[in-house]
Amino acid sequence: MMRAGKSAGGTRVQWAERVRAYVRMHGAGYTLHRAGEMLAARVLLRDEWRFRREKASKRELATQRAHLFPNVRISVVVPVFNTRPKFLRALADSLLAQTHGAWEACLYDGGSTSAETRKALEAIAARDSRFHIAFGAENAGISGNTNRAIKMATGEYIALCDHDDVLAPDALWRIAEAIDAHHPDVLYTDEDKLTAHGAIHVDAHRKPDFCPDNLRSGNYICHLSVIRRTLLDAIGGLRPAFDGSQDHDLMLRACERADGVIHIPRVLYHWRTLRGSMSHTKLAVCLDAAARAVEESMRRNGFPGTCRVEDGVLRLRYDVGDFTVAALRLARDASAADVNRLAVDSSADMLLFLWGDTAEPDADGLREMMMYAQRPDVCAVTPLVADARNRVLHAGYDILPDGTVRSRNRGLPVSAGGWHGMNRTSYNVTAVSPMCFLVRRDAFVPLAEGNSLAVDLAQWCMARMQEGMRHVYTPHCVVKADAESAFEGFRVQVPAGWYDPCATGSKRA
């Protein structure tokens, strides 16, 4: 009992010191904000019930074992350093339970000082010939160890896996199924988190389909990610200079050159939450590396600028060209015909549509919208529209499977992070509100007429996406509007089996 009490006291002291260090680095306000979000995750994001409901049944797993993809060989690469044996065993168990049998696991130990880790690896190698183990003389870091594991691999596709996480039993089968059907260069799945002892599933991360602006704002792809070996070799693997956000840097480079990025919208990867994980104890290192990776990505894609860490998020600022902008005011009873007329009558390079009493953005906010609208792959840009109480009215639209259109984060305080902090970052959306949006004149095509303005604009946005264009939401431009003017809850026509490719979280299902 004395030992337990002493340990608990020591833990409290360690936690107190961590909190003080966090406050010194990020300030008291942001620390309280993060604490609130973490508490909400504990209380509200417990997803055990949903995990049990959605996981593959025994019948599904049996069907998968009878329908194999023997020509799709997947190499699971795992960097190891002083990993607890029970976590290595859990990972190995999850691999042996896979319904897809054409896999190999390449585990590279970067000079572990723990004899127990080495013993556990040797025991795993004896369990199945598909486990390949190599022991290095020194720790080459997360990127270096992963690159050495990749060199051991013989598969056409490389799956990146952490040493203390586990895969769902159908993970590799569903990856192989998608490879067989589409032959993409990059694939990724949804994920959730496991408590340290592995008993409870929390915080399922239900991701959008590939959204480049989401990826520049943060590595939403994360795990499970799979890359074609030839592409991985072409981009040079992981770069040690970006350790801390090495996966983010890798996915930026891979997706930029990929011929096809496939998202599998199922939770197939279980990420173990541990106190010593990089993302919690070395946040500043992670964010700095991510900012450098994103800034390089901006340059590679022909739109240079800067990326800095501000208030705990990545803040992109593209260089903006010399464009003229016309502010075009829409009456409350405006229709698609009015939008089309105003667009035709204007000679400005960019068209800023404002509905009703919506305030114009200030100079900084307008620049923020322009920097996205100037990109040739972007059509409409929408700001954060807030009411007089600084509550979100509009942050981009999600379109539900029945065609109902809902604004993201409606009612959330403007300063709040929301689900996975997304309210504070830029991301791609499927549709925007008539209240405020910016579009390049050369990207504008007339809206089809015949419904309400909100419906016609949403259908227009969906059509532009089908043509390969993207729409962007940015929280770094905030405009005020009357709460009663918010467009919400209307419906649009959607095809059978529709799901919103940009939706996240509970809206993703």
CSV table of C-alpha atoms in Angstrom, one decimal, residues 14-407:
chain,number,residue,atom,x,y,z
A,14,GLN,CA,4.8,14.4,-12.8
A,15,TRP,CA,1.4,15.4,-14.2
A,16,ALA,CA,1.6,18.7,-12.4
A,17,GLU,CA,5.0,19.4,-13.9
A,18,ARG,CA,3.7,18.4,-17.4
A,19,VAL,CA,0.8,20.8,-17.0
A,20,ARG,CA,3.1,23.7,-15.9
A,21,ALA,CA,5.3,23.0,-18.9
A,22,TYR,CA,2.3,23.0,-21.2
A,23,VAL,CA,1.1,26.3,-19.8
A,24,ARG,CA,4.5,27.9,-20.2
A,25,MET,CA,4.6,26.8,-23.8
A,26,HIS,CA,1.0,27.4,-24.9
A,27,GLY,CA,-0.5,29.8,-22.4
A,28,ALA,CA,-3.3,29.3,-19.8
A,29,GLY,CA,-6.2,30.0,-22.1
A,30,TYR,CA,-5.2,27.4,-24.7
A,31,THR,CA,-4.3,24.9,-21.9
A,32,LEU,CA,-7.8,25.2,-20.4
A,33,HIS,CA,-9.3,24.9,-23.9
A,34,ARG,CA,-7.4,21.7,-24.5
A,35,ALA,CA,-8.3,20.3,-21.1
A,36,GLY,CA,-12.0,20.8,-21.9
A,37,GLU,CA,-11.6,19.0,-25.2
A,38,MET,CA,-9.8,16.1,-23.6
A,39,LEU,CA,-12.5,15.8,-20.9
A,40,ALA,CA,-15.2,15.9,-23.6
A,41,ALA,CA,-13.3,13.1,-25.4
A,42,ARG,CA,-13.3,11.0,-22.3
A,43,VAL,CA,-17.0,11.6,-21.6
A,44,LEU,CA,-18.6,11.9,-25.0
A,45,LEU,CA,-16.4,10.0,-27.5
A,46,ARG,CA,-16.5,6.6,-26.0
A,47,ASP,CA,-17.2,4.5,-29.1
A,48,GLU,CA,-17.2,1.0,-27.7
A,49,TRP,CA,-20.8,0.5,-28.5
A,50,ARG,CA,-20.4,1.6,-32.1
A,51,PHE,CA,-17.2,-0.4,-32.5
A,52,ARG,CA,-19.0,-3.6,-31.5
A,53,ARG,CA,-21.9,-2.8,-33.8
A,54,GLU,CA,-19.8,-2.1,-36.8
A,55,LYS,CA,-16.9,-4.6,-36.6
A,56,ALA,CA,-17.0,-7.5,-39.0
A,57,SER,CA,-19.1,-10.4,-37.9
A,58,LYS,CA,-17.8,-14.0,-37.8
A,59,ARG,CA,-19.8,-14.7,-40.9
A,60,GLU,CA,-18.2,-11.8,-42.8
A,61,LEU,CA,-14.7,-12.9,-41.7
A,62,ALA,CA,-15.4,-16.4,-42.9
A,63,THR,CA,-16.6,-15.1,-46.3
A,64,GLN,CA,-13.5,-13.0,-46.6
A,65,ARG,CA,-11.3,-16.0,-45.9
A,66,ALA,CA,-13.0,-17.9,-48.8
A,67,HIS,CA,-12.6,-14.9,-51.2
A,68,LEU,CA,-8.9,-14.3,-51.3
A,69,PHE,CA,-6.6,-11.9,-53.2
A,70,PRO,CA,-3.4,-14.0,-53.4
A,71,ASN,CA,-1.7,-11.7,-55.9
A,72,VAL,CA,-2.0,-8.7,-53.6
A,73,ARG,CA,1.0,-8.9,-51.3
A,74,ILE,CA,1.1,-6.3,-48.5
A,75,SER,CA,4.2,-5.7,-46.4
A,76,VAL,CA,3.4,-4.3,-42.9
A,77,VAL,CA,6.5,-2.3,-41.7
A,78,VAL,CA,7.0,-1.7,-38.0
A,79,PRO,CA,9.8,0.3,-36.4
A,80,VAL,CA,10.5,-1.0,-32.9
A,81,PHE,CA,12.4,0.5,-30.0
A,82,ASN,CA,12.1,-0.7,-26.4
A,83,THR,CA,8.4,-1.7,-27.0
A,84,ARG,CA,6.6,-3.5,-24.2
A,85,PRO,CA,6.4,-7.2,-25.0
A,86,LYS,CA,2.6,-7.3,-24.4
A,87,PHE,CA,2.1,-4.7,-27.1
A,88,LEU,CA,4.3,-6.5,-29.6
A,89,ARG,CA,2.3,-9.7,-28.9
A,90,ALA,CA,-1.0,-7.9,-29.4
A,91,LEU,CA,0.2,-6.5,-32.7
A,92,ALA,CA,1.4,-10.0,-33.8
A,93,ASP,CA,-1.9,-11.5,-32.7
A,94,SER,CA,-3.8,-9.0,-34.8
A,95,LEU,CA,-1.7,-9.8,-37.9
A,96,LEU,CA,-2.1,-13.5,-37.5
A,97,ALA,CA,-5.9,-13.0,-37.3
A,98,GLN,CA,-6.0,-11.3,-40.7
A,99,THR,CA,-8.5,-12.7,-43.2
A,100,HIS,CA,-6.1,-11.7,-46.0
A,101,GLY,CA,-3.2,-14.1,-45.9
A,102,ALA,CA,-0.8,-12.6,-48.5
A,103,TRP,CA,1.1,-10.4,-46.0
A,104,GLU,CA,4.5,-10.2,-44.4
A,105,ALA,CA,5.5,-8.1,-41.3
A,106,CYS,CA,8.9,-6.5,-41.3
A,107,LEU,CA,9.9,-5.4,-37.8
A,108,TYR,CA,13.1,-3.4,-37.5
A,109,ASP,CA,14.5,-3.0,-34.0
A,110,GLY,CA,16.5,0.2,-33.7
A,111,GLY,CA,19.0,-0.9,-31.0
A,112,SER,CA,16.6,-1.6,-28.2
A,113,THR,CA,18.2,-1.6,-24.8
A,114,SER,CA,15.5,-3.8,-23.3
A,115,ALA,CA,16.3,-7.5,-23.3
A,116,GLU,CA,12.6,-8.2,-23.0
A,117,THR,CA,11.8,-6.4,-26.3
A,118,ARG,CA,14.4,-8.5,-28.1
A,119,LYS,CA,13.1,-11.7,-26.6
A,120,ALA,CA,9.6,-10.8,-27.6
A,121,LEU,CA,10.6,-10.1,-31.2
A,122,GLU,CA,12.5,-13.5,-31.4
A,123,ALA,CA,9.4,-15.2,-30.0
A,124,ILE,CA,7.2,-13.5,-32.6
A,125,ALA,CA,9.6,-14.6,-35.5
A,126,ALA,CA,9.2,-18.2,-34.3
A,127,ARG,CA,5.4,-18.0,-34.6
A,128,ASP,CA,5.1,-17.6,-38.3
A,129,SER,CA,7.5,-17.4,-41.3
A,130,ARG,CA,5.7,-14.2,-42.5
A,131,PHE,CA,7.3,-12.3,-39.6
A,132,HIS,CA,10.7,-10.9,-40.5
A,133,ILE,CA,12.9,-9.4,-37.7
A,134,ALA,CA,16.1,-7.4,-38.0
A,135,PHE,CA,18.1,-6.0,-35.1
A,136,GLY,CA,20.0,-2.7,-35.6
A,137,ALA,CA,23.1,-1.7,-33.6
A,138,GLU,CA,21.7,1.8,-32.9
A,139,ASN,CA,18.5,3.7,-32.8
A,140,ALA,CA,18.1,5.6,-36.2
A,141,GLY,CA,15.0,7.4,-35.0
A,142,ILE,CA,11.5,6.8,-36.1
A,143,SER,CA,12.1,7.7,-39.8
A,144,GLY,CA,15.4,5.9,-40.0
A,145,ASN,CA,14.1,2.7,-38.4
A,146,THR,CA,11.0,2.8,-40.6
A,147,ASN,CA,13.1,3.2,-43.7
A,148,ARG,CA,15.2,0.2,-42.7
A,149,ALA,CA,12.0,-1.8,-42.2
A,150,ILE,CA,10.8,-0.8,-45.7
A,151,LYS,CA,14.1,-2.1,-47.1
A,152,MET,CA,13.2,-5.5,-45.7
A,153,ALA,CA,9.9,-5.6,-47.5
A,154,THR,CA,9.1,-7.5,-50.7
A,155,GLY,CA,5.4,-6.6,-51.2
A,156,GLU,CA,4.0,-4.4,-53.9
A,157,TYR,CA,2.3,-2.3,-51.2
A,158,ILE,CA,3.7,-1.0,-47.9
A,159,ALA,CA,1.4,-0.6,-44.9
A,160,LEU,CA,2.8,1.7,-42.1
A,161,CYS,CA,2.1,0.5,-38.6
A,162,ASP,CA,3.2,1.6,-35.1
A,163,HIS,CA,4.8,-0.9,-32.8
A,164,ASP,CA,2.1,-0.7,-30.1
A,165,ASP,CA,-1.1,-0.5,-32.2
A,166,VAL,CA,-3.3,-3.3,-33.6
A,167,LEU,CA,-5.3,-4.0,-36.8
A,168,ALA,CA,-8.9,-5.1,-37.2
A,169,PRO,CA,-9.0,-8.7,-38.5
A,170,ASP,CA,-10.4,-7.5,-41.9
A,171,ALA,CA,-8.0,-4.6,-42.3
A,172,LEU,CA,-5.6,-6.1,-44.9
A,173,TRP,CA,-8.5,-7.9,-46.7
A,174,ARG,CA,-10.3,-4.7,-47.3
A,175,ILE,CA,-7.1,-3.0,-48.4
A,176,ALA,CA,-6.4,-5.9,-50.8
A,177,GLU,CA,-10.0,-5.7,-52.1
A,178,ALA,CA,-9.6,-2.0,-52.9
A,179,ILE,CA,-6.2,-2.6,-54.5
A,180,ASP,CA,-7.6,-5.4,-56.7
A,181,ALA,CA,-10.5,-3.2,-57.8
A,182,HIS,CA,-8.9,0.2,-58.2
A,183,HIS,CA,-5.0,-0.2,-58.3
A,184,PRO,CA,-4.4,3.1,-56.4
A,185,ASP,CA,-1.1,4.4,-55.3
A,186,VAL,CA,-2.3,5.4,-51.8
A,187,LEU,CA,-4.9,4.0,-49.5
A,188,TYR,CA,-6.1,4.8,-46.0
A,189,THR,CA,-8.7,3.8,-43.5
A,190,ASP,CA,-10.6,5.2,-40.5
A,191,GLU,CA,-9.2,4.6,-37.0
A,192,ASP,CA,-10.0,4.7,-33.4
A,193,LYS,CA,-8.1,4.8,-30.1
A,194,LEU,CA,-7.6,2.1,-27.6
A,195,THR,CA,-7.1,2.7,-23.9
A,196,ALA,CA,-3.6,1.7,-22.8
A,197,HIS,CA,-4.8,-1.7,-21.6
A,198,GLY,CA,-6.6,-2.3,-24.9
A,199,ALA,CA,-10.1,-2.9,-23.5
A,200,ILE,CA,-12.1,0.2,-24.5
A,201,HIS,CA,-12.4,1.8,-28.0
A,202,VAL,CA,-12.8,5.6,-28.0
A,203,ASP,CA,-12.7,8.6,-30.3
A,204,ALA,CA,-13.4,7.0,-33.7
A,205,HIS,CA,-11.8,9.1,-36.4
A,206,ARG,CA,-14.2,8.9,-39.4
A,207,LYS,CA,-12.3,10.6,-42.1
A,208,PRO,CA,-13.3,12.3,-45.4
A,209,ASP,CA,-12.3,11.0,-48.8
A,210,PHE,CA,-9.1,12.6,-50.0
A,211,CYS,CA,-9.2,16.3,-49.2
A,212,PRO,CA,-5.9,18.1,-49.9
A,213,ASP,CA,-6.7,21.2,-47.8
A,214,ASN,CA,-7.5,19.0,-44.8
A,215,LEU,CA,-4.2,17.3,-45.2
A,216,ARG,CA,-2.3,20.6,-45.3
A,217,SER,CA,-4.0,21.7,-42.1
A,218,GLY,CA,-3.0,18.4,-40.3
A,219,ASN,CA,-2.4,14.8,-41.0
A,220,TYR,CA,-5.9,13.5,-40.9
A,221,ILE,CA,-4.9,10.4,-42.9
A,222,CYS,CA,-2.6,9.0,-40.3
A,223,HIS,CA,-3.3,5.3,-39.9
A,224,LEU,CA,-3.8,2.9,-41.5
A,225,SER,CA,-2.0,4.2,-44.5
A,226,VAL,CA,-0.7,2.1,-47.4
A,227,ILE,CA,1.5,3.2,-50.2
A,228,ARG,CA,2.6,1.5,-53.4
A,229,ARG,CA,6.3,0.5,-53.1
A,230,THR,CA,7.3,2.1,-56.4
A,231,LEU,CA,5.9,5.4,-55.3
A,232,LEU,CA,7.4,5.2,-51.9
A,233,ASP,CA,10.8,4.5,-53.4
A,234,ALA,CA,10.3,7.4,-55.9
A,235,ILE,CA,9.7,10.0,-53.2
A,236,GLY,CA,12.6,8.7,-51.0
A,237,GLY,CA,10.7,7.2,-48.1
A,238,LEU,CA,10.5,9.0,-44.8
A,239,ARG,CA,12.8,12.0,-44.0
A,240,PRO,CA,14.5,12.1,-40.6
A,241,ALA,CA,14.5,15.9,-40.7
A,242,PHE,CA,10.7,15.8,-40.2
A,243,ASP,CA,10.7,13.4,-37.2
A,244,GLY,CA,7.7,14.2,-35.1
A,245,SER,CA,5.5,14.7,-38.1
A,246,GLN,CA,7.3,12.3,-40.4
A,247,ASP,CA,4.1,10.6,-41.5
A,248,HIS,CA,2.5,14.0,-42.3
A,249,ASP,CA,5.4,14.9,-44.5
A,250,LEU,CA,5.3,11.5,-46.2
A,251,MET,CA,1.6,11.6,-46.9
A,252,LEU,CA,1.9,15.1,-48.4
A,253,ARG,CA,4.6,14.0,-50.8
A,254,ALA,CA,2.9,10.7,-51.6
A,255,CYS,CA,-0.5,12.1,-52.3
A,256,GLU,CA,0.9,14.9,-54.5
A,257,ARG,CA,2.3,12.3,-56.9
A,258,ALA,CA,-0.2,9.5,-56.4
A,259,ASP,CA,-2.2,8.1,-59.3
A,260,GLY,CA,-5.3,7.5,-57.2
A,261,VAL,CA,-5.9,7.9,-53.4
A,262,ILE,CA,-8.6,5.6,-52.0
A,263,HIS,CA,-10.3,6.0,-48.6
A,264,ILE,CA,-11.8,2.9,-47.0
A,265,PRO,CA,-14.5,4.3,-44.6
A,266,ARG,CA,-14.2,1.7,-42.0
A,267,VAL,CA,-12.4,1.7,-38.6
A,268,LEU,CA,-9.7,-0.8,-39.3
A,269,TYR,CA,-6.8,0.5,-37.2
A,270,HIS,CA,-6.7,0.8,-33.4
A,271,TRP,CA,-4.2,3.4,-32.1
A,272,ARG,CA,-3.1,2.9,-28.5
A,273,THR,CA,-3.2,5.9,-26.3
A,274,LEU,CA,0.0,6.1,-24.2
A,275,ARG,CA,1.3,8.8,-22.0
A,276,GLY,CA,4.7,8.8,-23.6
A,277,SER,CA,3.5,9.2,-27.2
A,278,MET,CA,5.2,11.8,-29.3
A,279,SER,CA,2.0,13.8,-30.0
A,280,HIS,CA,1.4,14.6,-26.4
A,281,THR,CA,4.9,15.1,-24.8
A,282,LYS,CA,6.7,16.8,-27.8
A,283,LEU,CA,3.8,18.8,-29.3
A,284,ALA,CA,6.0,21.7,-30.2
A,285,VAL,CA,8.5,19.5,-32.1
A,286,CYS,CA,5.6,17.8,-34.0
A,287,LEU,CA,4.0,21.1,-35.0
A,288,ASP,CA,7.3,22.7,-36.1
A,289,ALA,CA,8.1,19.7,-38.3
A,290,ALA,CA,4.5,19.7,-39.7
A,291,ALA,CA,4.8,23.5,-40.5
A,292,ARG,CA,8.0,22.9,-42.4
A,293,ALA,CA,6.5,20.0,-44.3
A,294,VAL,CA,3.4,22.0,-45.3
A,295,GLU,CA,5.5,25.0,-46.4
A,296,GLU,CA,7.5,22.7,-48.6
A,297,SER,CA,4.3,21.2,-50.0
A,298,MET,CA,3.0,24.7,-50.8
A,299,ARG,CA,6.1,25.5,-52.8
A,300,ARG,CA,6.0,22.1,-54.6
A,301,ASN,CA,2.4,22.8,-55.7
A,302,GLY,CA,3.3,26.2,-57.3
A,303,PHE,CA,1.8,28.4,-54.6
A,304,PRO,CA,4.6,29.5,-52.2
A,305,GLY,CA,4.0,31.2,-48.9
A,306,THR,CA,4.5,30.5,-45.3
A,307,CYS,CA,3.2,28.0,-42.7
A,308,ARG,CA,3.5,28.9,-39.0
A,309,VAL,CA,2.2,27.4,-35.8
A,310,GLU,CA,-0.3,29.8,-34.3
A,311,ASP,CA,-2.5,29.0,-31.2
A,312,GLY,CA,-1.6,25.3,-31.6
A,313,VAL,CA,-2.7,25.0,-35.3
A,314,LEU,CA,-1.0,25.2,-38.7
A,315,ARG,CA,-1.6,28.6,-40.2
A,316,LEU,CA,-1.0,28.7,-44.0
A,317,ARG,CA,-0.5,32.0,-45.8
A,318,TYR,CA,-0.1,31.7,-49.6
A,319,ASP,CA,1.4,34.5,-51.5
A,320,VAL,CA,-1.5,36.3,-53.2
A,321,GLY,CA,-1.5,37.6,-56.7
A,322,ASP,CA,-2.8,40.9,-57.9
A,323,PHE,CA,-6.6,40.4,-58.3
A,324,THR,CA,-9.6,42.8,-58.4
A,325,VAL,CA,-12.5,41.8,-56.3
A,326,ALA,CA,-16.2,42.9,-56.6
A,327,ALA,CA,-18.5,42.7,-53.6
A,328,LEU,CA,-21.9,41.7,-55.0
A,329,ARG,CA,-24.8,42.1,-52.6
A,330,LEU,CA,-27.8,39.7,-52.9
A,331,ALA,CA,-31.2,40.7,-51.6
A,332,ARG,CA,-33.0,38.4,-49.1
A,333,ASP,CA,-35.3,37.2,-51.9
A,334,ALA,CA,-32.5,36.7,-54.4
A,335,SER,CA,-32.5,33.7,-56.7
A,336,ALA,CA,-29.9,31.9,-58.8
A,337,ALA,CA,-30.9,34.2,-61.7
A,338,ASP,CA,-29.7,37.2,-59.6
A,339,VAL,CA,-26.3,35.4,-58.9
A,340,ASN,CA,-25.9,34.7,-62.6
A,341,ARG,CA,-26.8,38.3,-63.6
A,342,LEU,CA,-24.4,39.9,-61.1
A,343,ALA,CA,-21.6,37.6,-62.2
A,344,VAL,CA,-22.1,38.4,-65.9
A,345,ASP,CA,-22.2,42.1,-65.3
A,346,SER,CA,-19.0,42.2,-63.3
A,347,SER,CA,-15.5,42.5,-64.8
A,348,ALA,CA,-13.6,41.8,-61.6
A,349,ASP,CA,-11.2,38.9,-61.3
A,350,MET,CA,-13.0,37.6,-58.2
A,351,LEU,CA,-16.6,37.7,-57.2
A,352,LEU,CA,-17.6,38.1,-53.5
A,353,PHE,CA,-21.2,37.3,-53.0
A,354,LEU,CA,-22.9,38.5,-49.8
A,355,TRP,CA,-26.5,37.7,-48.9
A,356,GLY,CA,-28.8,40.0,-46.9
A,357,ASP,CA,-27.1,41.7,-44.0
A,358,THR,CA,-23.9,39.6,-44.0
A,359,ALA,CA,-21.0,41.9,-43.3
A,360,GLU,CA,-18.1,42.3,-45.7
A,361,PRO,CA,-14.8,40.7,-44.5
A,362,ASP,CA,-12.0,43.0,-43.4
A,363,ALA,CA,-8.9,43.3,-45.5
A,364,ASP,CA,-7.1,40.4,-43.8
A,365,GLY,CA,-10.1,38.2,-44.0
A,366,LEU,CA,-10.6,39.0,-47.7
A,367,ARG,CA,-6.9,38.2,-48.4
A,368,GLU,CA,-7.4,34.8,-46.6
A,369,MET,CA,-10.3,34.0,-48.9
A,370,MET,CA,-8.4,35.2,-52.0
A,371,MET,CA,-5.4,33.1,-51.3
A,372,TYR,CA,-7.5,29.9,-51.7
A,373,ALA,CA,-9.7,31.2,-54.5
A,374,GLN,CA,-6.6,32.0,-56.7
A,375,ARG,CA,-5.8,28.3,-56.9
A,376,PRO,CA,-6.9,26.7,-60.2
A,377,ASP,CA,-8.2,23.6,-58.4
A,378,VAL,CA,-10.5,25.7,-56.1
A,379,CYS,CA,-14.0,27.0,-57.0
A,380,ALA,CA,-15.8,28.5,-54.0
A,381,VAL,CA,-14.3,29.7,-50.7
A,382,THR,CA,-16.4,30.3,-47.6
A,383,PRO,CA,-15.5,32.0,-44.4
A,384,LEU,CA,-16.7,31.3,-40.9
A,385,VAL,CA,-20.1,33.1,-40.6
A,386,ALA,CA,-21.0,34.0,-37.0
A,387,ASP,CA,-23.9,35.6,-35.2
A,388,ALA,CA,-23.7,38.5,-32.8
A,389,ARG,CA,-23.0,36.2,-29.9
A,390,ASN,CA,-19.9,34.8,-31.7
A,391,ARG,CA,-21.6,31.4,-32.4
A,392,VAL,CA,-21.1,29.6,-35.7
A,393,LEU,CA,-23.8,30.0,-38.3
A,394,HIS,CA,-21.9,28.5,-41.2
A,395,ALA,CA,-18.6,26.6,-41.6
A,396,GLY,CA,-19.3,24.8,-44.8
A,397,TYR,CA,-22.1,22.3,-45.5
A,398,ASP,CA,-22.3,18.6,-45.0
A,399,ILE,CA,-24.9,16.8,-47.2
A,400,LEU,CA,-26.4,13.8,-45.5
A,401,PRO,CA,-27.3,10.6,-47.2
A,402,ASP,CA,-31.0,11.7,-47.6
A,403,GLY,CA,-29.9,15.0,-49.1
A,404,THR,CA,-30.4,17.1,-46.0
A,405,VAL,CA,-27.9,20.0,-45.9
A,406,ARG,CA,-26.4,20.9,-42.5
A,407,SER,CA,-23.9,23.5,-41.6
